[in-house]
Amino acid sequence: MYRSNTCGELRIENAGQQVTLAGWVQKSRKMGGMTFVDIRDRYGITQLVFNEADDADLCAKANKLGREYCIQIKGVVAERESKNANMPTGDIEILVKELNILSESVTPPFTIEDNTDGGDDLRMKYRYLDLRRTPVRKNLELRHKMTILIRNFLDNLKFIEVETPILIGSTPEGARDFVVPSRMNPGQFYALPQSPQTLKQLLMVSGFDRYFQIAKCFRDEDLRADRQPEFTQIDCEMSFVDQEDVIQIFEDLARHLFKEIRGVELPAKLQQMTWHEAMRRFGSDKPDLRFGMEFVELKEFFDGTGVDFAVFNQANYIGGICVKGCANYTRKQLDQLTDFVKSQQVGAKGLVYVKVNEDGSIKSSVDKFYSQEILQQLAQKMEAEKGDLILILSGEFVKKTQVQLCALRLEMAERLGLKDKNKFECLWIVDFPLFEWSDEEQRLMATHHPFTMPNPDDIPLLDEHPEQVRAKAYDFVCNGVEVGGGSLRIHDGELQAKMFEILGFTPEQAMAQFGFLINAFKYGAPPHAGLAFGLDRFVSLMAGLDSIRDCIAFPKNNSGRDVMLDAPGAIAEKQLEELQIKLDLKD
């Protein structure tokens, strides 16, 4: 037996016991004839004591231990003279009688401590060492706890966990697929699933009326802090339900997780906000409600002034936010905000500021165009008080300018420390547009996916005004993060065919891509709906992390590379020949 106890469980009541511990050397220090070594495992740290007076050879052996040596010791638990209240095991130490070096270690490339000196790339390259650090380990323990809670919650509601294939057919909607060549079928490819969407719908046709899966998903997208090329969904689907049924169940799941993990009680009923309202008030379909600075639309106000100011007069959208207590912002700080707006490169024509000074006077970047009277009226409309700062953006394109103003709002919240990671503001966004225009494709695309149910009230608009049709779709948002979302699904074959037609599919193309689902719907498809939470995002939210990478065991970097495994990489010419693939790389 390599150990009788872990390095985190011994307490003062264990004094006098003979124990065996195994783990890694955290650090060692020599003080006179005594050597102290901290031994660490997943469960904690315990101090070891080697006394030269008791066993000189053993103490000499201990003095040769380096950081991260893997060792086993046998000894007696004793009460510490100098206790450490910052350690759970700080009341005791082990008087070592036997030391076995299980494995030596070269000097680690960074310190294996809570506050390490390793940068992101270095830690990702040696991720197996980074995982020894307490903060990273705790993130994975949190992830484990959440998945257990989720499985038990859904199991109690009669959901059945079903695994779906990883090798599937490619679909044209959504993000880019990762494709996998087939050796046995030359010139043909599998795709890795962006989600189990069509498969879980087939499970509904099969009569498995409540399905879930902790599912791996893959999307070839540009990366950011909350996005990885492979990620994990809490994927669910139900039959014979409507939108409120789905929202209620998964609101209850969220409520259960927040209470168990963070001790936070969510409201008995979460707010539901329409997509249009969210865009109007916050310029985002995932608004952060932890702070104010709601948008105020100002186009009508400035049009009514009669002032000849081309930047505003030629704009189709003018919006402002009121930032409390920032009228003391310096010219340099305001220039930094202007540079931030320009860096977004979305479409706004620059930043206009209006300061309400402590004496009630107003200073503005456009005060040579607008009188004090007009600026005072503006301040009143913005509900700005003494000491407040008004920031205004205008642009030709409404949505693009709203998105840019949203970025400015979030930037100000970051600067002012308003993003409290111990505060959680959750809501549902509903009534999404069913379609959105793609400049790249020059056609309407499904906002979510081609199987989303239109709002029944809007079905008559499908022929003439599809852009006005609302979807029976819903997103769960917390602190500005889209944690998950879903929709009611189309289960009527004629309506599904209409959807494909609007999306530009011929009947032949639709059958080629989705024939398996179209055919399945001919056999009594039930009304069904689903939702998927992003597990990585949910865990990072609970842990207060800025990036989902820190709650994934072996993540990719911002370039989509696994720097530890050095992947992706070239493959042997023989493998390419077997796959009948010839590379034609462009410079």
Coordinates of C-alpha atoms in Angstrom, one line a residue:
M1 CA 0.0 0.0 0.0
Y2 CA 1.6 3.3 -1.1
R3 CA -0.4 5.4 1.4
S4 CA -2.6 5.0 4.4
N5 CA -3.8 8.6 4.2
T6 CA -3.9 11.5 1.9
C7 CA -1.9 14.7 2.4
G8 CA -5.0 16.7 3.2
E9 CA -6.9 14.7 5.8
L10 CA -4.7 14.4 9.0
R11 CA -5.7 16.5 12.0
I12 CA -4.7 17.0 15.6
E13 CA -6.9 14.0 16.7
N14 CA -4.6 11.8 14.6
A15 CA -1.6 12.6 16.7
G16 CA 0.4 9.5 17.6
Q17 CA -0.7 7.5 14.6
Q18 CA 1.7 5.7 12.3
V19 CA 0.9 6.8 8.7
T20 CA 2.2 6.4 5.2
L21 CA 1.9 9.3 2.8
A22 CA 2.7 9.6 -0.9
G23 CA 2.9 12.7 -3.1
W24 CA 5.0 15.5 -4.6
V25 CA 7.6 17.8 -2.9
Q26 CA 6.1 21.3 -2.8
K27 CA 9.1 22.8 -1.1
S28 CA 11.8 22.1 1.5
R29 CA 13.7 24.2 3.9
K30 CA 16.6 23.5 6.3
M31 CA 16.7 25.1 9.7
G32 CA 19.7 24.0 11.8
G33 CA 19.6 20.3 12.3
M34 CA 16.0 20.0 11.0
T35 CA 14.7 19.7 7.5
F36 CA 11.1 20.5 6.7
V37 CA 9.5 19.3 3.6
D38 CA 5.9 20.0 2.4
I39 CA 4.4 17.0 0.6
R40 CA 1.4 17.6 -1.7
D41 CA -1.2 15.5 -3.4
R42 CA -4.7 16.3 -4.8
Y43 CA -6.1 16.6 -1.3
G44 CA -3.8 19.0 0.3
I45 CA -0.3 19.6 1.9
T46 CA 1.3 18.2 5.0
Q47 CA 4.5 19.2 6.6
L48 CA 7.2 16.5 7.1
V49 CA 10.0 16.8 9.6
F50 CA 13.4 15.2 9.3
N51 CA 15.6 15.4 12.4
E52 CA 19.4 15.1 12.0
A53 CA 19.8 14.1 15.6
D54 CA 17.4 11.2 15.2
D55 CA 18.6 9.9 11.8
A56 CA 21.5 11.7 10.1
D57 CA 21.4 9.6 7.0
L58 CA 17.6 10.0 6.5
C59 CA 18.0 13.8 7.0
A60 CA 20.8 13.9 4.4
K61 CA 18.6 12.0 2.0
A62 CA 15.8 14.5 2.6
N63 CA 18.2 17.4 1.9
K64 CA 18.7 16.2 -1.6
L65 CA 15.0 16.3 -2.5
G66 CA 14.0 18.7 -5.2
R67 CA 10.7 20.3 -6.1
E68 CA 8.2 17.9 -7.6
Y69 CA 10.1 14.8 -6.6
C70 CA 7.5 12.0 -6.1
I71 CA 8.1 10.5 -2.7
Q72 CA 6.6 8.1 -0.1
I73 CA 7.2 8.5 3.6
K74 CA 6.3 6.6 6.8
G75 CA 6.2 8.3 10.1
V76 CA 4.2 9.4 13.2
V77 CA 1.7 12.3 13.4
A78 CA 2.7 14.9 15.9
E79 CA 1.3 18.2 17.1
R80 CA 3.2 21.2 15.6
E81 CA 4.8 23.7 18.0
S82 CA 4.4 26.5 15.5
K83 CA 0.9 26.0 14.0
N84 CA -0.2 27.3 10.6
A85 CA -3.8 28.5 10.7
N86 CA -3.8 29.0 6.9
M87 CA -3.5 25.2 6.3
P88 CA -6.2 22.6 7.1
T89 CA -3.3 20.3 8.3
G90 CA -1.6 23.2 10.0
D91 CA -1.9 21.8 13.5
I92 CA 0.2 18.7 12.8
E93 CA 3.3 17.5 11.2
I94 CA 4.8 14.0 10.4
L95 CA 8.0 12.9 12.2
V96 CA 9.5 10.9 9.3
K97 CA 11.0 7.5 10.0
E98 CA 11.3 6.3 6.4
L99 CA 11.7 8.0 3.0
N100 CA 11.3 6.4 -0.4
I101 CA 12.0 8.4 -3.6
L102 CA 9.4 7.0 -6.1
S103 CA 10.5 9.3 -9.0
E104 CA 12.9 12.2 -9.3
S105 CA 12.0 15.4 -11.1
V106 CA 13.9 17.9 -13.2
T107 CA 13.4 21.5 -12.3
P108 CA 9.9 22.5 -13.4
P109 CA 9.5 25.2 -16.0
F110 CA 7.4 27.2 -13.6
T111 CA 6.5 27.2 -10.0
I112 CA 3.7 24.8 -9.0
E113 CA 2.0 27.2 -6.7
D114 CA -1.3 29.1 -6.6
N115 CA 0.4 32.3 -8.0
T116 CA 2.7 30.8 -10.6
D117 CA 5.4 32.6 -12.6
G118 CA 4.3 30.6 -15.8
G119 CA 2.7 32.5 -18.7
D120 CA -0.4 31.1 -20.5
D121 CA 1.6 29.4 -23.3
L122 CA 4.1 27.9 -21.0
R123 CA 1.4 26.5 -18.7
M124 CA -0.5 25.1 -21.7
K125 CA 2.7 23.4 -23.0
Y126 CA 3.2 21.7 -19.6
R127 CA -0.5 21.4 -18.8
Y128 CA 0.1 18.2 -16.9
L129 CA 2.1 20.3 -14.4
D130 CA -0.3 23.1 -14.4
L131 CA -3.0 20.7 -13.4
R132 CA -1.1 20.1 -10.1
R133 CA -1.8 23.7 -9.1
T134 CA -4.6 24.1 -6.6
P135 CA -6.7 26.7 -8.5
V136 CA -6.7 24.6 -11.7
R137 CA -7.5 21.4 -9.8
K138 CA -10.3 23.1 -8.0
N139 CA -11.9 24.2 -11.3
L140 CA -11.9 20.6 -12.5
E141 CA -13.3 19.4 -9.2
L142 CA -16.1 22.0 -9.6
R143 CA -16.8 20.8 -13.1
H144 CA -17.1 17.2 -11.8
K145 CA -19.4 18.3 -9.0
M146 CA -21.6 20.2 -11.4
T147 CA -21.9 17.2 -13.9
I148 CA -22.9 14.9 -11.0
L149 CA -25.6 17.4 -9.8
I150 CA -26.8 17.8 -13.4
R151 CA -27.0 14.0 -14.0
N152 CA -28.9 13.4 -10.8
F153 CA -31.3 16.3 -11.3
L154 CA -32.2 15.1 -14.8
D155 CA -32.3 11.5 -13.8
N156 CA -34.9 12.4 -11.2
L157 CA -37.0 13.9 -13.9
K158 CA -36.9 10.7 -16.0
F159 CA -34.4 11.9 -18.5
I160 CA -32.4 9.1 -20.1
E161 CA -28.7 9.6 -21.1
V162 CA -28.0 8.5 -24.6
E163 CA -24.7 8.7 -26.4
T164 CA -24.8 9.9 -30.0
P165 CA -22.1 9.4 -32.7
I166 CA -19.0 11.6 -33.1
L167 CA -18.6 10.7 -36.8
I168 CA -21.6 12.1 -38.7
G169 CA -22.4 13.7 -42.0
S170 CA -21.6 17.4 -42.7
T171 CA -24.4 20.0 -42.6
P172 CA -24.3 23.3 -44.4
E173 CA -25.8 25.5 -41.7
G174 CA -24.1 27.1 -38.7
A175 CA -20.3 27.2 -38.2
R176 CA -17.7 25.4 -40.2
D177 CA -17.4 21.7 -39.7
F178 CA -14.3 19.8 -38.7
V179 CA -14.1 17.1 -41.4
V180 CA -12.6 13.6 -41.2
P181 CA -11.6 11.7 -44.3
S182 CA -12.8 8.1 -44.7
R183 CA -10.2 5.5 -45.8
M184 CA -12.8 2.9 -46.6
N185 CA -14.9 5.4 -48.6
P186 CA -12.3 7.3 -50.7
G187 CA -13.1 10.9 -51.4
Q188 CA -15.8 11.0 -48.8
F189 CA -15.8 12.6 -45.4
Y190 CA -17.4 12.5 -42.0
A191 CA -17.9 15.6 -40.0
L192 CA -17.6 16.1 -36.2
P193 CA -20.9 17.2 -34.7
Q194 CA -21.4 20.9 -34.0
S195 CA -24.1 19.6 -31.7
P196 CA -26.3 16.4 -31.6
Q197 CA -29.2 18.4 -32.9
T198 CA -30.7 16.1 -35.6
L199 CA -29.8 13.0 -33.6
K200 CA -31.7 14.1 -30.5
Q201 CA -34.7 15.0 -32.7
L202 CA -34.5 11.4 -34.1
L203 CA -34.6 10.2 -30.5
M204 CA -37.8 12.0 -30.0
V205 CA -39.3 10.3 -33.1
S206 CA -38.1 7.1 -31.5
G207 CA -40.1 7.7 -28.4
F208 CA -37.4 8.6 -25.9
D209 CA -39.4 11.5 -24.7
R210 CA -36.7 12.9 -22.3
Y211 CA -33.1 12.7 -23.5
F212 CA -29.9 14.2 -22.2
Q213 CA -26.2 13.9 -22.8
I214 CA -23.0 15.6 -21.6
A215 CA -22.0 15.9 -25.3
K216 CA -18.7 16.8 -27.0
C217 CA -19.3 19.3 -29.8
F218 CA -16.9 20.7 -32.4
R219 CA -17.0 24.0 -34.4
D220 CA -14.2 25.4 -36.6
E221 CA -14.7 29.0 -35.5
D222 CA -12.4 31.8 -34.6
L223 CA -11.5 31.5 -30.9
R224 CA -12.0 33.9 -27.9
A225 CA -12.1 33.6 -24.2
D226 CA -15.5 31.8 -24.1
R227 CA -15.0 29.6 -27.2
Q228 CA -12.9 26.5 -27.9
P229 CA -12.8 24.4 -31.1
E230 CA -14.1 21.5 -29.0
F231 CA -16.5 22.1 -26.1
T232 CA -19.1 20.3 -24.0
Q233 CA -22.8 20.8 -23.9
I234 CA -25.5 19.7 -21.4
D235 CA -27.7 18.6 -24.3
C236 CA -31.4 17.9 -23.7
E237 CA -34.6 17.3 -25.7
M238 CA -38.2 16.6 -24.7
S239 CA -41.4 15.5 -26.4
F240 CA -44.9 16.9 -25.8
V241 CA -43.8 20.2 -24.2
D242 CA -44.1 23.8 -25.0
Q243 CA -41.7 26.7 -24.5
E244 CA -42.7 27.4 -20.9
D245 CA -42.3 23.7 -20.0
V246 CA -38.6 23.8 -21.2
I247 CA -37.9 27.1 -19.5
Q248 CA -39.3 26.0 -16.2
I249 CA -37.3 22.8 -16.0
F250 CA -34.0 24.3 -16.9
E251 CA -34.6 27.4 -14.8
D252 CA -35.1 24.9 -12.0
L253 CA -31.8 23.2 -13.0
A254 CA -30.0 26.5 -12.9
R255 CA -31.6 27.4 -9.6
H256 CA -30.4 24.0 -8.2
L257 CA -26.8 24.5 -9.4
F258 CA -26.5 28.1 -8.1
K259 CA -27.8 27.0 -4.7
E260 CA -25.6 23.9 -4.4
I261 CA -22.4 25.4 -5.9
R262 CA -22.5 29.0 -4.8
G263 CA -25.1 29.2 -2.1
V264 CA -27.1 31.7 -4.3
E265 CA -30.8 31.7 -4.3
L266 CA -32.1 32.8 -7.8
P267 CA -35.5 34.5 -7.9
A268 CA -38.6 32.3 -7.9
K269 CA -39.3 33.3 -11.5
L270 CA -36.6 34.7 -13.8
Q271 CA -37.2 37.7 -16.1
Q272 CA -38.0 37.1 -19.7
M273 CA -36.9 39.8 -22.2
T274 CA -37.6 39.8 -25.9
W275 CA -34.7 40.0 -28.3
H276 CA -35.9 43.4 -29.6
E277 CA -36.0 44.8 -26.1
A278 CA -32.6 43.5 -25.3
M279 CA -31.1 45.1 -28.5
R280 CA -32.9 48.4 -27.8
R281 CA -31.8 48.6 -24.2
F282 CA -28.4 47.0 -24.3
G283 CA -27.3 46.4 -27.9
S284 CA -26.8 42.7 -27.1
D285 CA -28.9 39.5 -27.0
K286 CA -26.9 38.6 -23.9
P287 CA -27.2 41.7 -21.7
D288 CA -25.3 42.1 -18.5
L289 CA -27.8 43.3 -15.9
R290 CA -25.3 43.6 -13.0
F291 CA -25.1 47.4 -13.7
G292 CA -27.1 50.1 -15.4
M293 CA -26.0 52.3 -18.3
E294 CA -29.0 51.4 -20.4
F295 CA -29.1 52.8 -23.9
V296 CA -31.2 55.9 -24.5
E297 CA -32.1 56.5 -28.2
L298 CA -31.4 60.1 -29.2
K299 CA -32.1 60.3 -32.9
E300 CA -35.4 62.0 -32.4
F301 CA -34.0 64.4 -29.8
F302 CA -31.1 65.6 -32.0
D303 CA -33.4 65.8 -35.1
G304 CA -35.6 68.1 -33.1
T305 CA -32.8 70.6 -32.2
G306 CA -32.5 72.0 -35.7
V307 CA -28.7 72.1 -35.4
D308 CA -26.6 71.5 -38.5
F309 CA -24.2 68.8 -37.2
A310 CA -23.6 66.4 -40.0
V311 CA -22.3 63.5 -37.8
F312 CA -25.8 63.3 -36.1
N313 CA -27.9 64.6 -39.0
Q314 CA -26.6 61.9 -41.4
A315 CA -26.9 59.0 -38.8
N316 CA -29.7 56.5 -38.8
Y317 CA -29.1 55.7 -35.1
I318 CA -27.9 57.8 -32.2
G319 CA -27.6 56.2 -28.8
G320 CA -26.1 57.2 -25.5
I321 CA -25.3 55.8 -22.0
C322 CA -25.0 57.7 -18.8
V323 CA -21.9 56.8 -16.7
K324 CA -22.3 57.7 -13.0
G325 CA -19.6 59.8 -11.3
C326 CA -17.2 60.0 -14.2
A327 CA -17.4 63.7 -15.1
N328 CA -13.8 64.0 -13.8
Y329 CA -12.5 61.9 -16.7
T330 CA -9.5 63.6 -18.1
R331 CA -8.9 64.4 -21.7
K332 CA -6.4 61.5 -21.9
Q333 CA -9.0 59.1 -20.5
L334 CA -11.6 60.4 -23.0
D335 CA -9.1 60.0 -25.9
Q336 CA -8.5 56.4 -24.7
L337 CA -12.3 55.8 -25.0
T338 CA -12.3 57.3 -28.4
D339 CA -9.5 55.0 -29.5
F340 CA -11.4 52.0 -28.0
V341 CA -14.5 52.9 -30.1
K342 CA -12.3 53.1 -33.2
S343 CA -10.7 49.8 -32.5
Q344 CA -14.1 48.1 -32.7
Q345 CA -14.3 48.9 -36.4
V346 CA -18.0 48.3 -36.6
G347 CA -19.4 51.5 -38.0
A348 CA -19.9 54.3 -35.5
K349 CA -18.7 57.8 -36.6
G350 CA -16.8 58.6 -33.4
L351 CA -17.5 59.2 -29.8
V352 CA -19.2 62.3 -28.4
Y353 CA -19.0 63.1 -24.7
V354 CA -21.0 65.3 -22.4
K355 CA -19.9 66.1 -18.9
V356 CA -22.2 67.4 -16.2
N357 CA -19.9 69.3 -13.9
E358 CA -20.4 69.5 -10.1
D359 CA -21.6 73.1 -10.5
G360 CA -24.2 72.0 -13.0
S361 CA -22.5 73.4 -16.0
I362 CA -21.9 71.2 -19.0
K363 CA -18.7 70.6 -21.0
S364 CA -19.0 68.7 -24.3
S365 CA -17.0 67.7 -27.3
V366 CA -19.8 69.3 -29.4
D367 CA -20.5 72.4 -27.3
K368 CA -19.5 74.6 -30.3
F369 CA -22.5 73.1 -32.1
Y370 CA -25.0 72.8 -29.3
S371 CA -26.0 75.4 -26.8
Q372 CA -25.9 75.0 -23.0
E373 CA -29.7 74.9 -23.1
I374 CA -29.8 72.0 -25.5
L375 CA -27.1 70.1 -23.6
Q376 CA -29.0 70.7 -20.4
Q377 CA -32.1 69.2 -22.0
L378 CA -30.0 66.3 -23.2
A379 CA -28.7 65.7 -19.6
Q380 CA -32.3 65.8 -18.4
K381 CA -33.4 63.2 -21.0
M382 CA -30.4 61.0 -20.0
E383 CA -31.3 61.4 -16.3
A384 CA -27.7 62.6 -15.8
E385 CA -26.9 64.2 -12.5
K386 CA -24.0 66.4 -11.4
G387 CA -20.7 64.5 -11.8
D388 CA -22.1 62.2 -14.5
L389 CA -20.6 61.5 -18.0
I390 CA -22.7 60.9 -21.1
L391 CA -21.2 59.0 -24.0
I392 CA -22.9 59.0 -27.4
L393 CA -22.3 57.0 -30.5
S394 CA -24.0 57.5 -33.9
G395 CA -23.9 55.6 -37.2
E396 CA -25.5 54.6 -40.5
F397 CA -26.3 51.0 -39.5
V398 CA -28.5 50.6 -36.5
K399 CA -27.5 47.2 -35.3
K400 CA -23.8 47.7 -35.9
T401 CA -23.8 51.0 -33.9
Q402 CA -25.8 49.3 -31.1
V403 CA -23.2 46.6 -31.0
Q404 CA -20.4 49.2 -30.7
L405 CA -22.2 51.1 -28.0
C406 CA -22.7 47.8 -26.1
A407 CA -18.9 47.2 -26.3
L408 CA -18.4 50.7 -24.9
R409 CA -20.9 50.0 -22.1
L410 CA -19.0 46.8 -21.1
E411 CA -15.7 48.6 -21.3
M412 CA -16.9 51.3 -18.9
A413 CA -18.2 48.6 -16.5
E414 CA -14.8 46.9 -16.6
R415 CA -13.0 50.2 -15.9
L416 CA -15.3 51.0 -13.0
G417 CA -15.2 47.5 -11.5
L418 CA -18.9 46.9 -11.9
K419 CA -18.6 43.3 -13.1
D420 CA -18.9 41.7 -9.6
K421 CA -18.2 38.0 -10.0
N422 CA -20.1 37.2 -6.8
K423 CA -23.3 38.7 -8.2
F424 CA -25.5 36.8 -10.6
E425 CA -28.2 38.3 -12.8
C426 CA -29.9 35.7 -14.9
L427 CA -32.7 36.1 -17.4
W428 CA -34.2 34.5 -20.5
I429 CA -34.1 36.1 -23.9
V430 CA -37.1 35.1 -26.1
D431 CA -38.7 36.0 -29.4
F432 CA -35.5 35.9 -31.5
P433 CA -35.8 36.6 -35.2
L434 CA -36.2 33.3 -37.0
F435 CA -33.8 34.4 -39.8
E436 CA -30.9 36.8 -40.1
W437 CA -29.2 38.1 -43.2
S438 CA -25.7 36.9 -44.0
D439 CA -23.5 39.3 -45.9
E440 CA -21.1 36.5 -46.7
E441 CA -23.8 34.2 -48.1
Q442 CA -26.0 37.0 -49.4
R443 CA -29.1 35.2 -48.2
L444 CA -31.2 34.6 -45.2
M445 CA -29.8 32.2 -42.7
A446 CA -31.4 30.4 -39.7
T447 CA -30.7 32.4 -36.6
H448 CA -30.4 29.2 -34.6
H449 CA -30.9 26.2 -37.0
P450 CA -33.2 25.1 -39.8
F451 CA -35.5 23.1 -37.4
T452 CA -36.5 26.0 -35.2
M453 CA -40.3 26.4 -34.9
P454 CA -41.7 29.8 -36.1
N455 CA -44.0 31.6 -33.7
P456 CA -47.4 30.4 -34.8
D457 CA -48.7 34.0 -35.0
D458 CA -46.1 34.8 -37.6
I459 CA -46.4 31.9 -39.9
P460 CA -48.5 33.9 -42.4
L461 CA -45.5 36.2 -42.8
L462 CA -43.2 33.4 -44.1
D463 CA -44.1 34.0 -47.7
E464 CA -43.8 37.8 -48.0
H465 CA -41.8 39.0 -44.9
P466 CA -39.7 36.1 -43.5
E467 CA -37.4 38.6 -41.9
Q468 CA -40.2 39.7 -39.5
V469 CA -40.9 36.1 -38.3
R470 CA -40.1 35.4 -34.7
A471 CA -38.7 32.1 -33.5
K472 CA -40.0 30.0 -30.6
A473 CA -36.5 30.2 -29.2
Y474 CA -35.0 31.1 -25.9
D475 CA -31.5 31.7 -24.5
F476 CA -30.5 31.5 -20.8
V477 CA -28.2 34.5 -20.1
C478 CA -26.2 35.2 -16.9
N479 CA -23.9 38.2 -16.3
G480 CA -23.6 38.9 -20.0
V481 CA -22.8 35.3 -20.9
E482 CA -25.0 33.1 -23.1
V483 CA -25.0 30.0 -20.9
G484 CA -27.3 28.1 -23.1
G485 CA -30.3 28.1 -25.4
G486 CA -32.8 26.1 -27.4
S487 CA -36.1 26.2 -29.2
L488 CA -39.3 24.4 -30.1
R489 CA -38.7 22.2 -33.1
I490 CA -40.7 21.9 -36.3
H491 CA -42.3 18.5 -36.4
D492 CA -44.6 19.2 -39.4
G493 CA -43.2 18.1 -42.8
E494 CA -44.8 20.8 -44.8
L495 CA -43.6 23.6 -42.5
Q496 CA -40.1 22.1 -42.5
A497 CA -40.1 22.0 -46.3
K498 CA -41.1 25.7 -46.3
M499 CA -38.3 26.5 -44.0
F500 CA -35.8 24.8 -46.3
E501 CA -37.2 26.7 -49.2
I502 CA -36.7 30.1 -47.5
L503 CA -33.2 29.1 -46.6
G504 CA -32.4 28.5 -50.3
F505 CA -32.5 24.7 -50.4
T506 CA -34.1 22.9 -53.4
P507 CA -36.1 19.9 -52.4
E508 CA -33.3 17.7 -53.7
Q509 CA -30.7 19.5 -51.7
A510 CA -32.8 19.3 -48.5
M511 CA -33.3 15.6 -49.1
A512 CA -29.6 15.0 -49.7
Q513 CA -28.6 16.8 -46.5
F514 CA -31.5 16.0 -44.2
G515 CA -33.3 13.1 -45.8
F516 CA -33.0 10.9 -42.8
L517 CA -34.8 13.5 -40.6
I518 CA -37.4 14.3 -43.3
N519 CA -38.2 10.6 -43.7
A520 CA -38.4 10.1 -39.9
F521 CA -41.0 12.9 -39.6
K522 CA -43.3 10.8 -41.9
Y523 CA -43.7 8.3 -39.0
G524 CA -45.6 10.3 -36.5
A525 CA -43.1 12.9 -35.1
P526 CA -44.2 14.3 -31.7
P527 CA -44.1 18.0 -30.9
H528 CA -40.7 18.4 -29.2
A529 CA -38.3 21.0 -27.9
G530 CA -34.9 21.2 -26.5
L531 CA -32.1 23.2 -24.9
A532 CA -28.3 22.9 -24.4
F533 CA -26.3 24.6 -21.7
G534 CA -22.6 25.2 -22.4
L535 CA -21.0 23.2 -19.6
D536 CA -17.6 25.0 -20.0
R537 CA -19.2 28.4 -19.8
F538 CA -21.4 27.4 -16.9
V539 CA -18.5 26.1 -14.9
S540 CA -16.3 29.2 -15.7
L541 CA -19.2 31.4 -14.6
M542 CA -19.6 29.5 -11.3
A543 CA -15.8 29.7 -10.7
G544 CA -15.5 33.4 -11.5
L545 CA -13.1 32.7 -14.4
D546 CA -12.4 35.0 -17.4
S547 CA -11.8 32.2 -19.8
I548 CA -13.3 28.7 -20.3
R549 CA -9.8 27.3 -20.9
D550 CA -9.2 27.3 -17.1
C551 CA -12.0 24.8 -16.5
I552 CA -11.0 22.4 -19.3
A553 CA -8.3 19.8 -18.6
F554 CA -6.4 20.1 -21.9
P555 CA -7.6 23.2 -23.8
K556 CA -6.4 24.7 -27.0
N557 CA -4.7 28.1 -27.2
N558 CA -6.1 31.2 -29.1
S559 CA -4.8 29.8 -32.4
G560 CA -6.7 26.5 -31.9
R561 CA -3.4 24.7 -31.2
D562 CA -2.7 22.1 -28.5
V563 CA 0.8 23.3 -27.7
M564 CA 1.3 20.3 -25.4
L565 CA 0.6 17.7 -28.1
D566 CA 1.8 20.0 -30.9
A567 CA -1.5 19.5 -32.7
P568 CA -2.7 20.0 -35.4
G569 CA 0.3 18.8 -37.3
A570 CA 1.4 17.2 -40.6
I571 CA 0.7 13.5 -41.1
A572 CA 2.8 10.9 -43.0
E573 CA 2.7 10.7 -46.8
K574 CA 1.7 7.1 -46.4
Q575 CA -1.5 8.1 -44.5
L576 CA -2.4 10.6 -47.2
E577 CA -1.9 8.0 -49.9
E578 CA -4.2 5.6 -48.0
L579 CA -6.8 8.3 -47.8
Q580 CA -6.3 9.2 -51.5
I581 CA -5.7 12.8 -50.5
K582 CA -3.2 15.1 -52.2
L583 CA -2.3 18.4 -50.6
D584 CA -2.2 21.7 -52.6
L585 CA -1.0 24.2 -50.0
K586 CA -1.3 27.8 -50.8
D587 CA 1.3 30.4 -49.6

